[in-house]
PDB file of C-alpha atoms in Angstrom:
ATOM      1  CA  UNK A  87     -70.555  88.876  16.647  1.00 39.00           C
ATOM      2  CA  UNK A  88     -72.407  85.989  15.574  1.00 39.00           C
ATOM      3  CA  UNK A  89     -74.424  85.180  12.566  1.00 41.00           C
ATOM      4  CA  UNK A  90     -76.904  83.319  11.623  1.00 42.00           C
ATOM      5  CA  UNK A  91     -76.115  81.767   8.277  1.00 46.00           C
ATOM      6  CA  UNK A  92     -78.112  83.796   5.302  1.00 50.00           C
ATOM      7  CA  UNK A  93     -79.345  86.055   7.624  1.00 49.00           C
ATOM      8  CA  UNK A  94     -78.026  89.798   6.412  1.00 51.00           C
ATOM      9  CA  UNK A  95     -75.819  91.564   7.985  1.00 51.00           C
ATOM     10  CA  UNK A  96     -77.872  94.787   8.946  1.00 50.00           C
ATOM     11  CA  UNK A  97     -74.945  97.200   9.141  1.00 53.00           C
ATOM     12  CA  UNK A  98     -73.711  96.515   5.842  1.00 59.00           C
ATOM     13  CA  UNK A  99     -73.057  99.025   2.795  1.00 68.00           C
ATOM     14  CA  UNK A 100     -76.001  99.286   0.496  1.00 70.00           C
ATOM     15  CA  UNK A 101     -75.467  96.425  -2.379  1.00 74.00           C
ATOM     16  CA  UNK A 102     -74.625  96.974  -5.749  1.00 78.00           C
ATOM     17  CA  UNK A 103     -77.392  95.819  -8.019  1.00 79.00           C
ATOM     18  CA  UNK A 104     -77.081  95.717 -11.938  1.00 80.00           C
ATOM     19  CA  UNK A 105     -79.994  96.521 -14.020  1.00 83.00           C
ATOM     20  CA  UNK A 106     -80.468  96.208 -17.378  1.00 80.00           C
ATOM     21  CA  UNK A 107     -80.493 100.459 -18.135  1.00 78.00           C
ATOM     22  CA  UNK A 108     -82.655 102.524 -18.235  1.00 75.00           C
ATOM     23  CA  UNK A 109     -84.410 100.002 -15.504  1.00 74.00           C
ATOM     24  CA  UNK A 110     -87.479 102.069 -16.231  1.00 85.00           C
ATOM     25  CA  UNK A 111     -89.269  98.712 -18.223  1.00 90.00           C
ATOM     26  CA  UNK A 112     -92.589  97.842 -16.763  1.00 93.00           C
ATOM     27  CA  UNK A 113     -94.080  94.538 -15.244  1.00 92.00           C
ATOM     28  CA  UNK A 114     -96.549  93.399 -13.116  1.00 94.00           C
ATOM     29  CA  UNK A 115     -95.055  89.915 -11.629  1.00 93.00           C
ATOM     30  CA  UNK A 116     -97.998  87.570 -10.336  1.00 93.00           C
ATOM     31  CA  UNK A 117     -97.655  85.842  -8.004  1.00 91.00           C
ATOM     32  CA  UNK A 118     -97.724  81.759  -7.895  1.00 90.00           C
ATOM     33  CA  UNK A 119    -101.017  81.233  -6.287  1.00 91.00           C
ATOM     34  CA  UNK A 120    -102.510  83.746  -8.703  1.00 94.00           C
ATOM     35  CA  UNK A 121    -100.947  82.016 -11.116  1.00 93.00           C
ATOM     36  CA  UNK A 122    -102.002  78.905 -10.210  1.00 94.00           C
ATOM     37  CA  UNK A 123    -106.008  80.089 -10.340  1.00 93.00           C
ATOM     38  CA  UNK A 124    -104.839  81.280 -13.699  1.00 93.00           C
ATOM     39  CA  UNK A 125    -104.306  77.673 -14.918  1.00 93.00           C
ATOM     40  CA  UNK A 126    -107.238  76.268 -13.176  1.00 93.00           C
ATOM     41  CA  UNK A 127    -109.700  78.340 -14.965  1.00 91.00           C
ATOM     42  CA  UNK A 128    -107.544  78.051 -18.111  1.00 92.00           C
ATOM     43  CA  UNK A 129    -108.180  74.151 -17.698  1.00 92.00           C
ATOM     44  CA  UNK A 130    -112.055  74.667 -18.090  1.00 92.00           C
ATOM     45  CA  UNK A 131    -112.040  77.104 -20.636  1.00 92.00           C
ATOM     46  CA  UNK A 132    -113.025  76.011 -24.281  1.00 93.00           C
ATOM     47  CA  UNK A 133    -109.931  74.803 -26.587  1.00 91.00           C
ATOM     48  CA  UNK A 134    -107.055  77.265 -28.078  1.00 89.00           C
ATOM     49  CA  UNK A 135    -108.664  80.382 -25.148  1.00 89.00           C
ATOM     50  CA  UNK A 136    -105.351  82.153 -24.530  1.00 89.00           C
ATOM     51  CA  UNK A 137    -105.873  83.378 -20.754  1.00 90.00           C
ATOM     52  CA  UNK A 138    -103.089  86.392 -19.708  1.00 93.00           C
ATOM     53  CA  UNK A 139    -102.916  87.299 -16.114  1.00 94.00           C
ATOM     54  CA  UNK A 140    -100.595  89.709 -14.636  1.00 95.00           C
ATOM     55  CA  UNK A 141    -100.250  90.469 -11.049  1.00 95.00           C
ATOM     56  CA  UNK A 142    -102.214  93.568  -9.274  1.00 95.00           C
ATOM     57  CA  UNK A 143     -99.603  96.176  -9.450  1.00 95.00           C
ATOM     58  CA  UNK A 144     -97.392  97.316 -12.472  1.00 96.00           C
ATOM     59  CA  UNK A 145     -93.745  98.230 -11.578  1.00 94.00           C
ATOM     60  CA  UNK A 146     -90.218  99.270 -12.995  1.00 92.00           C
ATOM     61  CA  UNK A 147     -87.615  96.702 -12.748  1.00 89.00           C
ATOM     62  CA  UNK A 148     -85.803  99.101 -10.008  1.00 90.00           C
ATOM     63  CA  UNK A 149     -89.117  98.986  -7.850  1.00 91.00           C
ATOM     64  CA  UNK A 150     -88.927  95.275  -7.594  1.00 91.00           C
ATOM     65  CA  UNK A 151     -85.498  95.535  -6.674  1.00 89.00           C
ATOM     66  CA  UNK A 152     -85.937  97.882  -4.186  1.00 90.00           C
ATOM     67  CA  UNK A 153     -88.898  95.551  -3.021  1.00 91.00           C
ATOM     68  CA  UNK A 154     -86.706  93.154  -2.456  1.00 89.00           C
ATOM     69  CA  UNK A 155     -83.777  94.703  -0.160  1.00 89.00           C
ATOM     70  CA  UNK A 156     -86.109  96.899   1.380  1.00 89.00           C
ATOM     71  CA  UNK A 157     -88.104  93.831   2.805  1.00 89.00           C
ATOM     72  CA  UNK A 158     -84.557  92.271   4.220  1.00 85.00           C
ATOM     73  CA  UNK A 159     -83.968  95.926   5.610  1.00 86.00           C
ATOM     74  CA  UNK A 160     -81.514  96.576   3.429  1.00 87.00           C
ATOM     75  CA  UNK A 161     -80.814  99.270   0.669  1.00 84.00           C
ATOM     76  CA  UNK A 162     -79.964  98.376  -2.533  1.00 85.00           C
ATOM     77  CA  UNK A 163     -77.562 100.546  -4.972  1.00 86.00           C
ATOM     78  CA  UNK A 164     -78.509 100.202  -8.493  1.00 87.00           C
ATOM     79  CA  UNK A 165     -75.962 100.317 -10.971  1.00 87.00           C
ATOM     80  CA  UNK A 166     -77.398 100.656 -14.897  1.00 87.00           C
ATOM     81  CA  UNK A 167     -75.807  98.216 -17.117  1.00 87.00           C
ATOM     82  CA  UNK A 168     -75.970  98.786 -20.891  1.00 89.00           C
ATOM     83  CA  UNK A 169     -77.990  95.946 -22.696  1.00 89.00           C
ATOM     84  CA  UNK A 170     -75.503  95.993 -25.248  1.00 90.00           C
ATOM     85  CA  UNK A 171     -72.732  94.543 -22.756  1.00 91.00           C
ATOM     86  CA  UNK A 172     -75.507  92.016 -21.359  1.00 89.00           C
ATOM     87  CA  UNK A 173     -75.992  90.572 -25.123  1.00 92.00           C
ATOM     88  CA  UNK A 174     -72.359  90.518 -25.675  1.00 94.00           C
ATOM     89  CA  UNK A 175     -71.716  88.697 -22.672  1.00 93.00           C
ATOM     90  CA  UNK A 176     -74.182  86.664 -23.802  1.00 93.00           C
ATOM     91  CA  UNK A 177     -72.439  85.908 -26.795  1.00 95.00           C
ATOM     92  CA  UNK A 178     -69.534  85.520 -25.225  1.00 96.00           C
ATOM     93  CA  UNK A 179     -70.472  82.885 -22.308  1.00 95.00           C
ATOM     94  CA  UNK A 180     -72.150  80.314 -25.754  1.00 94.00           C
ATOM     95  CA  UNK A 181     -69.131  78.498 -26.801  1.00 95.00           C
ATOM     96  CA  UNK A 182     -68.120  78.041 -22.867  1.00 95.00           C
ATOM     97  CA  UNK A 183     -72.032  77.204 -21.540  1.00 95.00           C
ATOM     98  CA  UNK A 184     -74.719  77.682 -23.722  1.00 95.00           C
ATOM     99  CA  UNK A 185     -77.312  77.346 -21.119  1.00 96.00           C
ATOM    100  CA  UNK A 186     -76.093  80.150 -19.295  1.00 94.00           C
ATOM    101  CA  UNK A 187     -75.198  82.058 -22.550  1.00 93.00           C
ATOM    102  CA  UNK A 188     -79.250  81.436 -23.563  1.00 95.00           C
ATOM    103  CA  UNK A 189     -80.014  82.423 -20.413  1.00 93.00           C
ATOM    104  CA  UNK A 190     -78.454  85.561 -19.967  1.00 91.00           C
ATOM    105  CA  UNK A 191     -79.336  86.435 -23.207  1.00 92.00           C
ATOM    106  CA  UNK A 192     -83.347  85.562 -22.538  1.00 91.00           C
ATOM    107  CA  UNK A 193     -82.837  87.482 -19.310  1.00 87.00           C
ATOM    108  CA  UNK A 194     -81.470  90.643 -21.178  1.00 88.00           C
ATOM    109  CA  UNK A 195     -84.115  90.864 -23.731  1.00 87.00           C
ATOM    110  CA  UNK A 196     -87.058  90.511 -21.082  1.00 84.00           C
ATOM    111  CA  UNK A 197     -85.515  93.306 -19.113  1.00 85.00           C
ATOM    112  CA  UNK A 198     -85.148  95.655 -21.621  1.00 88.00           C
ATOM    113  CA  UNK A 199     -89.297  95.476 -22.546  1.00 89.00           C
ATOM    114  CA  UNK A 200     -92.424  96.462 -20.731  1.00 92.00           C
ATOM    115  CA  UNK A 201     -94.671  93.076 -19.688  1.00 91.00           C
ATOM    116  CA  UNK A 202     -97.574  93.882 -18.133  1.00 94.00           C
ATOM    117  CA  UNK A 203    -100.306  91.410 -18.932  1.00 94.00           C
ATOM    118  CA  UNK A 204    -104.311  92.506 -17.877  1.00 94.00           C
ATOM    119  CA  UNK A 205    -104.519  92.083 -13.271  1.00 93.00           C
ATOM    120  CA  UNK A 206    -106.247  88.820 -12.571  1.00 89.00           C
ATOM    121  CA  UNK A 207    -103.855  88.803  -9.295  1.00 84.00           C
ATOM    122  CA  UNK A 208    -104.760  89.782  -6.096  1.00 91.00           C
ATOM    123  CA  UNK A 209    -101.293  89.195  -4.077  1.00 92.00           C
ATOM    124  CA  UNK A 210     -98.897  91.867  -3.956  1.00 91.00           C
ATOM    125  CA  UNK A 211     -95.175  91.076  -4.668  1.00 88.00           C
ATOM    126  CA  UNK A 212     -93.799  93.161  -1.299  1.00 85.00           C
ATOM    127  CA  UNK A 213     -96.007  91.207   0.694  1.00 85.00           C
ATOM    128  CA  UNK A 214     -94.487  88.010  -0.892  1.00 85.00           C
ATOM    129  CA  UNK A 215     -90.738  89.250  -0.369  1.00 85.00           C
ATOM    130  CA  UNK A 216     -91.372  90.131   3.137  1.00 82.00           C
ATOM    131  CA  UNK A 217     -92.676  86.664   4.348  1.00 80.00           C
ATOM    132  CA  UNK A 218     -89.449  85.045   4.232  1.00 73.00           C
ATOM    133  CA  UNK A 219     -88.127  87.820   5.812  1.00 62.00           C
ATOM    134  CA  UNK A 220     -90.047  87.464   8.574  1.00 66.00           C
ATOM    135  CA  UNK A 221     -89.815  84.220   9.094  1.00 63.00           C
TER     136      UNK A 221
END
């Protein structure tokens, strides 16, 4: 059988996914355009106004995941991953690459809160992962 280079293989196992446990944490991701309106309006607004904008719908970090796959037709498995091990691989990758150390770190500690800023968004983040896929 031949495949198209990055294109999934549809008869494939679910994927193992690792999430920062419990994966319950909360966000509403917004999505670039949004974003971008965000900053326009921010760029009229007097000096020191703090704009937050959030995307339209509030999720778990497991939803997005499942987003994702399920746009790509494929099912993720999620596999919980204590923080704890995250941060001390985090400490652990510093002395050999800090930048990934810092960043697996960052990436930890924003998983394992809730960030849902006020909906200013109007584009919904399934709709964005399913463009590509249809493309």
């Amino acid at each position: 059988m031949h495949q198209v280079v990055g294109a999934p293989p549809f008869d494939a196992e679910p994927v193992e996914v690792g999430v920062a446990r419990p994966g319950e944490r909360l966000t509403n991701p917004i999505h670039p355009a949004d974003a971008a309106a965000a900053c326009a309006e921010a760029l009229g607004a007097p000096s020191g106004t703090s704009i937050e904008a959030g995307g339209p719908e509030t999720l778990s970090r497991e939803d997005i995941v499942r987003l994702a796959f399920r746009a790509v037709g494929r099912e993720a498995r999620i596999v919980h991953v204590p923080p704890a091990l995250l941060f001390a691989a985090a400490w652990a990758l510093r002395p050999v690459n800090p930048h990934v150390g810092e960043f697996v770190q960052f990436g930890t500690a924003a998983f394992t809160h809730d960030f849902v800023a006020p909906s200013r968004g109007r584009h919904r983040i399934g709709e964005h992962f399913r463009a590509p896929a249809r493309a």
